[in-house]
Coordinates of C-alpha atoms and ligand atoms in Angstrom, one line a residue:
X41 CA -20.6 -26.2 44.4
X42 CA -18.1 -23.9 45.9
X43 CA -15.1 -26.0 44.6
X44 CA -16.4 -25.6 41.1
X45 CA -17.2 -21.9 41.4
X46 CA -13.7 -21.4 42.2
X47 CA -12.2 -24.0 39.4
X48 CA -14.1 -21.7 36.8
X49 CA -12.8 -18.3 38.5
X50 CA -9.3 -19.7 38.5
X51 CA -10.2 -20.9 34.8
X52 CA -11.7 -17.4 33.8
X53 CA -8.2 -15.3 35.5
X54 CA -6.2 -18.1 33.3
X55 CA -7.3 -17.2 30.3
X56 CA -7.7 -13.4 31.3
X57 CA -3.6 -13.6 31.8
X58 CA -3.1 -15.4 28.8
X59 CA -5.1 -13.1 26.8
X60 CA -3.5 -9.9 28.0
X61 CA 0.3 -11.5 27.8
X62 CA -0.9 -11.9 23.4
X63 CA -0.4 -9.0 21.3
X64 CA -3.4 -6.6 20.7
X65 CA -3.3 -6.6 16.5
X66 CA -6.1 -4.4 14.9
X67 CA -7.4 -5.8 11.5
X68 CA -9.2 -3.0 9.4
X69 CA -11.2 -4.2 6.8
X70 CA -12.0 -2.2 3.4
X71 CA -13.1 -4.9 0.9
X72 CA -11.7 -6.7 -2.3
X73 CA -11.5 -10.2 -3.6
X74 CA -10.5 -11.4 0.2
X75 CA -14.0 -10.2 1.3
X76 CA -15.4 -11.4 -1.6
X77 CA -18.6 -13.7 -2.7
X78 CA -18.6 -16.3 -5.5
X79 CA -21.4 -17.5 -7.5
X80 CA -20.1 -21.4 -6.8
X81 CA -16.9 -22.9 -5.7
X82 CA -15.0 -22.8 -8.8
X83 CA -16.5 -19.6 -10.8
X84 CA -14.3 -17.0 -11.5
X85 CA -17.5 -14.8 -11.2
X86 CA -17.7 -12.8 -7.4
X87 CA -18.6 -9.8 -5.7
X88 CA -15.8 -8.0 -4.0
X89 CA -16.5 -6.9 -0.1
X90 CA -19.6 -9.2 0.0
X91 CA -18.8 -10.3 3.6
X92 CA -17.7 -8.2 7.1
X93 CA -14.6 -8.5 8.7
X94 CA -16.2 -10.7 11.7
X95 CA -17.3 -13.4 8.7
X96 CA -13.4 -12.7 7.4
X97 CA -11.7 -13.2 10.9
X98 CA -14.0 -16.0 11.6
X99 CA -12.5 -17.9 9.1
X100 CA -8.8 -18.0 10.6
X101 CA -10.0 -18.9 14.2
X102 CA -6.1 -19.7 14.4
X103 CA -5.0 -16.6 14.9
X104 CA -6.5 -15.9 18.2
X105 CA -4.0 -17.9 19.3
X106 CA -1.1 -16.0 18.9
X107 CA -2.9 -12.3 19.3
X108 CA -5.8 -10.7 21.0
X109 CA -7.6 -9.5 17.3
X110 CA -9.9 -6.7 17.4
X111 CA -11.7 -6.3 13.9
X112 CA -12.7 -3.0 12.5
X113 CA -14.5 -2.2 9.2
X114 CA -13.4 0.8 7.3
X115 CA -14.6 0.4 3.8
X116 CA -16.4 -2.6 1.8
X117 CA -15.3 -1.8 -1.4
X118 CA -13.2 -3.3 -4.3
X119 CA -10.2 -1.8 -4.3
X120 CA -10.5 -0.4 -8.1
X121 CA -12.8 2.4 -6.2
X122 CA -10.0 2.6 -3.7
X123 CA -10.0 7.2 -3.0
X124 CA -7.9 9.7 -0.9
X125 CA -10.9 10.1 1.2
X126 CA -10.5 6.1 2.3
X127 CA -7.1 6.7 2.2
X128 CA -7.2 9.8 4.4
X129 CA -9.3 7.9 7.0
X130 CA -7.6 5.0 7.1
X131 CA -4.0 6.6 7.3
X132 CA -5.6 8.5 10.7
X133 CA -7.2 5.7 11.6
X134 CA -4.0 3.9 11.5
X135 CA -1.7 6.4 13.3
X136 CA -4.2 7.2 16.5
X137 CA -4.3 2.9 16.5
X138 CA -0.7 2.7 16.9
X139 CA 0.1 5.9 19.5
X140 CA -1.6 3.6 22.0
X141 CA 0.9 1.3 24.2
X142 CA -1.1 -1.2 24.0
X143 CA -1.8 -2.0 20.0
X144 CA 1.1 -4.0 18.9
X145 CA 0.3 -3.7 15.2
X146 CA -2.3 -2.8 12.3
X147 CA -3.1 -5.6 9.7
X148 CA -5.5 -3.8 6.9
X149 CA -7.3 -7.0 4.4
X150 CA -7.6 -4.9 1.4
X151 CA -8.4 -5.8 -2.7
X152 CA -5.0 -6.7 -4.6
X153 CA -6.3 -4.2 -7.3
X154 CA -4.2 -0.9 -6.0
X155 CA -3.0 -2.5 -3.0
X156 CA 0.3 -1.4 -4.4
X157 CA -1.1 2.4 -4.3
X158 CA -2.6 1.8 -0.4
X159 CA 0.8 0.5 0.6
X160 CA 2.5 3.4 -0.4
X161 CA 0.5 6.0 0.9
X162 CA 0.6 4.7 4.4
X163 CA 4.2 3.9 3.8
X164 CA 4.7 7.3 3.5
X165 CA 1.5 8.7 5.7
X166 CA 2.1 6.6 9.0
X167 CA 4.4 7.4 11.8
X168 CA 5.3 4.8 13.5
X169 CA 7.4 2.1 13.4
X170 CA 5.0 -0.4 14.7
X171 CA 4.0 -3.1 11.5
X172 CA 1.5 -2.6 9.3
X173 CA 1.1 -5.1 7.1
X174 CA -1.6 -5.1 4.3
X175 CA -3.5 -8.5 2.9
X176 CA -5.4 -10.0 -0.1
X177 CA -6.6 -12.6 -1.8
X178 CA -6.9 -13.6 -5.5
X179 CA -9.3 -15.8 -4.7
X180 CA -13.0 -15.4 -3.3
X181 CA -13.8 -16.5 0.4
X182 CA -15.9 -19.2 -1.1
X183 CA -13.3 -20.7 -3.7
X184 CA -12.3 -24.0 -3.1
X185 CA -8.8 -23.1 -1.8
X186 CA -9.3 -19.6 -0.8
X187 CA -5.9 -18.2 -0.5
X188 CA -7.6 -15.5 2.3
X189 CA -7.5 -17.4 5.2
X190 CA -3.7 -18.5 4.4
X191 CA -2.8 -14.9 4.1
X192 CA -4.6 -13.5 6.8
X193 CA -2.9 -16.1 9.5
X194 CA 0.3 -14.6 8.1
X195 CA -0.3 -11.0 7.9
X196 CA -1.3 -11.6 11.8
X197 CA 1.8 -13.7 12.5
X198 CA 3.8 -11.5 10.8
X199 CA 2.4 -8.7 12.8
X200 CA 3.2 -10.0 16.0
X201 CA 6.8 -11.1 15.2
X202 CA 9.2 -8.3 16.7
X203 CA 11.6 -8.8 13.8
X204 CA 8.8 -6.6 11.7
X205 CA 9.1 -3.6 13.6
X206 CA 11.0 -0.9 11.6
X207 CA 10.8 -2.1 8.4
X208 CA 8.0 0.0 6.7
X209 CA 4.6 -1.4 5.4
X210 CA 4.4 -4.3 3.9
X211 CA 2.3 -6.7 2.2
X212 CA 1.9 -10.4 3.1
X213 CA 0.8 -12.7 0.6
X214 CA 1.3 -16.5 -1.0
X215 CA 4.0 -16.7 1.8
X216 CA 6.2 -14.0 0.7
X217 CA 6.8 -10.6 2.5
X218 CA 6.7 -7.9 0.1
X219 CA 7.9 -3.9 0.9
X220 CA 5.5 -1.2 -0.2
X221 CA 8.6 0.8 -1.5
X222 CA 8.6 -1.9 -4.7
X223 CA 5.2 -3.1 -5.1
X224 CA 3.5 -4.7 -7.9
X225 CA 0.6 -6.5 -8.9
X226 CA 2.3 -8.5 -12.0
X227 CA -0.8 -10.7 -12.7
X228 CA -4.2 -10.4 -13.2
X229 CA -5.2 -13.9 -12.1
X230 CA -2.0 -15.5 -9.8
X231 CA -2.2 -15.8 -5.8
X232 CA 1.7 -15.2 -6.5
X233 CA 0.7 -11.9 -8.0
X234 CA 3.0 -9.3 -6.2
X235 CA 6.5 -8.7 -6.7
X236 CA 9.1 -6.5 -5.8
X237 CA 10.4 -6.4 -9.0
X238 CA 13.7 -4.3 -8.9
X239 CA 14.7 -4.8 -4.6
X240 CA 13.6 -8.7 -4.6
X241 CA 11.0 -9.7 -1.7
X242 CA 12.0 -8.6 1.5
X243 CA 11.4 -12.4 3.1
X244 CA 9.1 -15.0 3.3
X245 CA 6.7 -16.8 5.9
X246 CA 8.1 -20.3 6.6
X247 CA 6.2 -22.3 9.3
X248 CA 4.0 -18.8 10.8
X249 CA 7.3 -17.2 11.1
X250 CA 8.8 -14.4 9.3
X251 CA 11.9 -15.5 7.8
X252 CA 14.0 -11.7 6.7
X253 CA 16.6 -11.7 3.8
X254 CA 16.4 -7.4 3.3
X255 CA 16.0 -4.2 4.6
X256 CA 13.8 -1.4 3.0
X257 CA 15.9 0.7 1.5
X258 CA 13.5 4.2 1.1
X259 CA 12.6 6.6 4.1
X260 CA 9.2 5.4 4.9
X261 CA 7.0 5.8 8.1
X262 CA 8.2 7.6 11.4
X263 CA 10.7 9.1 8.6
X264 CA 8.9 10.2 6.1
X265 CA 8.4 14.2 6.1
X266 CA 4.6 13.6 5.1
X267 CA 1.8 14.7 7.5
X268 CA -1.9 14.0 6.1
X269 CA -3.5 14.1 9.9
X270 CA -4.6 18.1 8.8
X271 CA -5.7 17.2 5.3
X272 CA -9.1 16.1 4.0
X273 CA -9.0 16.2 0.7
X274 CA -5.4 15.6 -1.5
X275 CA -3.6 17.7 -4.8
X276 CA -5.2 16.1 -8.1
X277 CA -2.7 13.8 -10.1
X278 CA -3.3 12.2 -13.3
X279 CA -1.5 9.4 -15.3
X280 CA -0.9 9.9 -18.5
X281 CA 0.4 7.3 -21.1
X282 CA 3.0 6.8 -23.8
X283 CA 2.8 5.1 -26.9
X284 CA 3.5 5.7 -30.6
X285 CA 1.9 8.8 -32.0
X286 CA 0.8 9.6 -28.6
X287 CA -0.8 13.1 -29.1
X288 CA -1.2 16.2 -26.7
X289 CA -4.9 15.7 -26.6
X290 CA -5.0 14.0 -22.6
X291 CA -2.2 16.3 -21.3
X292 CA -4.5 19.7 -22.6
X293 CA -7.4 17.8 -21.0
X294 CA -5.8 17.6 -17.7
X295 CA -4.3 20.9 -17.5
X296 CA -7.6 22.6 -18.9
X297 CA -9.4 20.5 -15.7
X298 CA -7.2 22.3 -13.2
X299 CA -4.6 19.2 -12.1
X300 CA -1.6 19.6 -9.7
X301 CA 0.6 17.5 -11.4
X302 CA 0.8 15.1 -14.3
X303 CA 2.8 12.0 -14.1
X304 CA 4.1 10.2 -17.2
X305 CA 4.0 6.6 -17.9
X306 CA 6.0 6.7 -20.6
X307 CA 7.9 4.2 -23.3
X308 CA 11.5 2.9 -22.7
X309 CA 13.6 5.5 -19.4
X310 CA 10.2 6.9 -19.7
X311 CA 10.6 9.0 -22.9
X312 CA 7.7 10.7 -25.0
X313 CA 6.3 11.7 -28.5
X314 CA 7.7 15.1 -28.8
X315 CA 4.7 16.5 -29.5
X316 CA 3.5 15.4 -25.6
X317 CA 6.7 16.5 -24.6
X318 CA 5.6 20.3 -25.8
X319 CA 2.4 20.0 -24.3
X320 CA 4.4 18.9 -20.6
X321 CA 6.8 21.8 -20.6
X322 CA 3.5 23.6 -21.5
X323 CA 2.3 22.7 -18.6
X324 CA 4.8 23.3 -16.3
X325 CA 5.3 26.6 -17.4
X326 CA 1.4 27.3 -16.2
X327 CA 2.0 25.9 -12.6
X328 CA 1.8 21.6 -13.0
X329 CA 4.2 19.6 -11.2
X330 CA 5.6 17.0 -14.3
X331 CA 7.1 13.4 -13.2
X332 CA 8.3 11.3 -15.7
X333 CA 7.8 7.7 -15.0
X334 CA 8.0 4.5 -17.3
X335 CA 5.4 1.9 -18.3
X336 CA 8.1 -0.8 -18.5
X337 CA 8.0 -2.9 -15.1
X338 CA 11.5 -2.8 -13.9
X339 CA 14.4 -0.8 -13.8
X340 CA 14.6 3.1 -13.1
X341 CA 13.4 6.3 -15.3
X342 CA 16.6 7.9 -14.7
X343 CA 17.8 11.6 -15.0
X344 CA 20.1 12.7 -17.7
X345 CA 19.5 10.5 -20.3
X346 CA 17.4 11.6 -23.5
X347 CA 15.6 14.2 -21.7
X348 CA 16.9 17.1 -20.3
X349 CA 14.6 17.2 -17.1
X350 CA 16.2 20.7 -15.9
X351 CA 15.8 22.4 -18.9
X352 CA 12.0 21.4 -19.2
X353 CA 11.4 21.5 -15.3
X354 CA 10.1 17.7 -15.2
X355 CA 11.4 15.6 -12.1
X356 CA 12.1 11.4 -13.2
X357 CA 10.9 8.8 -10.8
X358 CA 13.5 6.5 -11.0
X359 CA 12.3 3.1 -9.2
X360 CA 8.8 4.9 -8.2
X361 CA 6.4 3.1 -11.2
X362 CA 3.5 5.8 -12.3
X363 CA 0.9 4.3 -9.7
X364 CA 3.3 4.8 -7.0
X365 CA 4.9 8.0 -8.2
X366 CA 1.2 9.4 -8.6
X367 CA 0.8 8.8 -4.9
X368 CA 4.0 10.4 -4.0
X369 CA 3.3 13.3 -5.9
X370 CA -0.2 13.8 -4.5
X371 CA 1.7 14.3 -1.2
X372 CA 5.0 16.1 -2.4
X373 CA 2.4 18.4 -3.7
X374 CA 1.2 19.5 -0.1
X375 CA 4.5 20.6 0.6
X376 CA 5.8 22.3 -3.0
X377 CA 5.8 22.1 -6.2
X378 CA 9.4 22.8 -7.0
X379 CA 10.6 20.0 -9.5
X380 CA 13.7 20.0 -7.6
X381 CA 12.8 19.5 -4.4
X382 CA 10.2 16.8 -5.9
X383 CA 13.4 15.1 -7.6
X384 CA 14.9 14.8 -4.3
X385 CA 12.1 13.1 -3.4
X386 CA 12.1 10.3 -6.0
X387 CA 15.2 9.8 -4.6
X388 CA 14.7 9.4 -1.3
X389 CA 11.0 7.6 -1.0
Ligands
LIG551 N1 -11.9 -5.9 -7.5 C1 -10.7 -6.3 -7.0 C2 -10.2 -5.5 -5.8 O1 -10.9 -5.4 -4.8 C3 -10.6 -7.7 -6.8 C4 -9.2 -8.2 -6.9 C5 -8.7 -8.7 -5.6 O2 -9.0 -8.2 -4.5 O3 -7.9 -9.6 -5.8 O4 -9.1 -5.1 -5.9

């Protein structure tokens, strides 16, 4: 009897020392398609953030092998009702997670709706060079090959890997490694959905590894000049399209409702009916922060080109697409509203 009290005590400090040798990795969960319910196995009808993050984890039993996960459940929401106070939460959340010696990292499972939005606002909100690493899924928990599970074991093995300190937050999904500084969703239906589109992926997972081929190559994180840990709510920011005959009608609409700042999805380097041009310079002659942007997918909305931003007092966003640039306006906003110094920031984030 003895014997065997002592064989379990030596069993119990085993696996005590092997569990605090792993990585501590903190998995917040908000909802989407990765959380999410379907009617049958192969219906492309579901509920997004049907199920809790213990159900989610549960599913990847795997990765309690190479970290000590502790689950925590933010939001259950899809991500098309993603909001600065979830945001806000989560990006404080985030940083008071990562000042503690002990939490090696912060995966967040998240819809792939605006996951391209989330992952740059804590690109730019989190300080600290520890990864955070955000994760999907295009199909529901209960799909026949769920891609959830897949992801998740590589956002956490990611996570752990010491090559993914420093680089920024990324997103981990189909087996690719993808930097929030490029992000896009370039298909509605795809588990290969995101892209970095104009910097190329910055690796892949091969074998539960991380496998690097770039650098970020935007200030993000510990350098970012961005502090939301005093804020609880954030400056207003539409998006307002381009197209022919495009009329002054939604840029009135947002100026009349009291906006911060307007940015521009517009046609071609991001160029607009002259008639929505008016109503822009308008606008930032009565205090709105204008940003050009493009509705084209790749390449920049560059300076100096058919629009003369100085003249008007518009800032371009040059690889920062409208969904992105909205984002880094919101901020940029809660430091000035001089298009200058908001150009410099296009450059630099
Ligand atoms: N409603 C969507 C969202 O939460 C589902 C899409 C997804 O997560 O893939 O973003």
């Amino acid at each position: 009897m003895k014997q065997i009290k002592l064989i379990l005590m030596a069993l119990c400090c085993v696996s005590f020392i092997a569990s605090a040798q792993k990585p501590t990795v903190y998995v917040l969960a908000t909802g989407g398609t990765i959380a999410g319910e379907g009617k049958t196995e192969v219906n492309s009808a579901y509920t997004s953030g049907a199920i809790t993050v213990d159900e989610l984890l549960s599913a990847v039993p795997e990765i309690n092998d190479i970290a000590t996960i502790k689950g925590e459940q933010v939001a259950n929401i899809g991500s098309q009702d993603m909001n600065d106070e979830v945001w806000l939460k989560l990006s404080k959340r985030v940083n008071e997670l990562l000042k503690k010696s002990d939490v090696h990292a912060i995966v967040i499972t998240h819809g792939t709706d605006t996951q391209e939005e989330t992952a740059y606002f804590l690109n730019l909100t989190v300080k600290s060079d520890k990864p955070v690493i955000l994760v999907g899924s295009m199909r529901p928990s209960t799909a026949i090959s769920a891609d959830g599970p897949r992801n998740i074991y590589n956002a956490v093995a990611c996570a752990v890997d010491k090559s993914s300190k420093g680089k920024g937050v990324m997103v981990v999904m189909d087996d690719r490694i993808l930097g929030a500084d490029d992000l896009s969703k370039t298909n509605t239906l795809s588990v290969g959905t995101f892209q970095n589109p104009n910097f190329g992926e910055l690796g892949i997972v091969y074998n539960g590894k991380p496998v690097y081929s770039r650098e970020p190559m935007k200030r993000h994180t510990s350098k970012s000049e961005f502090d939301v840990s005093h804020l609880d709510k954030l400056p207003r920011v539409e998006i307002i399209l381009s197209y022919s005959n495009a009329t002054d009608l939604f840029v009135n609409a947002a100026v009349n409702a009291g906006v911060k700042g307007i940015v521009t999805a517009g046609v071609g380097n991001g160029n607009l009916t002259t008639v929505m041009q008016n109503a822009l310079a308008a606008a930032v002659k009565n205090g709105v922060a204008v940003v050009r942007s493009s509705r084209i997918a790749t390449g920049p909305t560059a300076q100096w080109d058919e629009i003369d931003d100085d003249k008007l007092g518009f800032s371009a966003s040059w690889f920062v697409n409208p969904y992105r640039a909205r984002v880094l306006l919101m901020l940029a906003l809660t430091k000035t509203n001089n298009y200058k110094e908001i150009q410099r920031m296009f450059t630099e984030y």
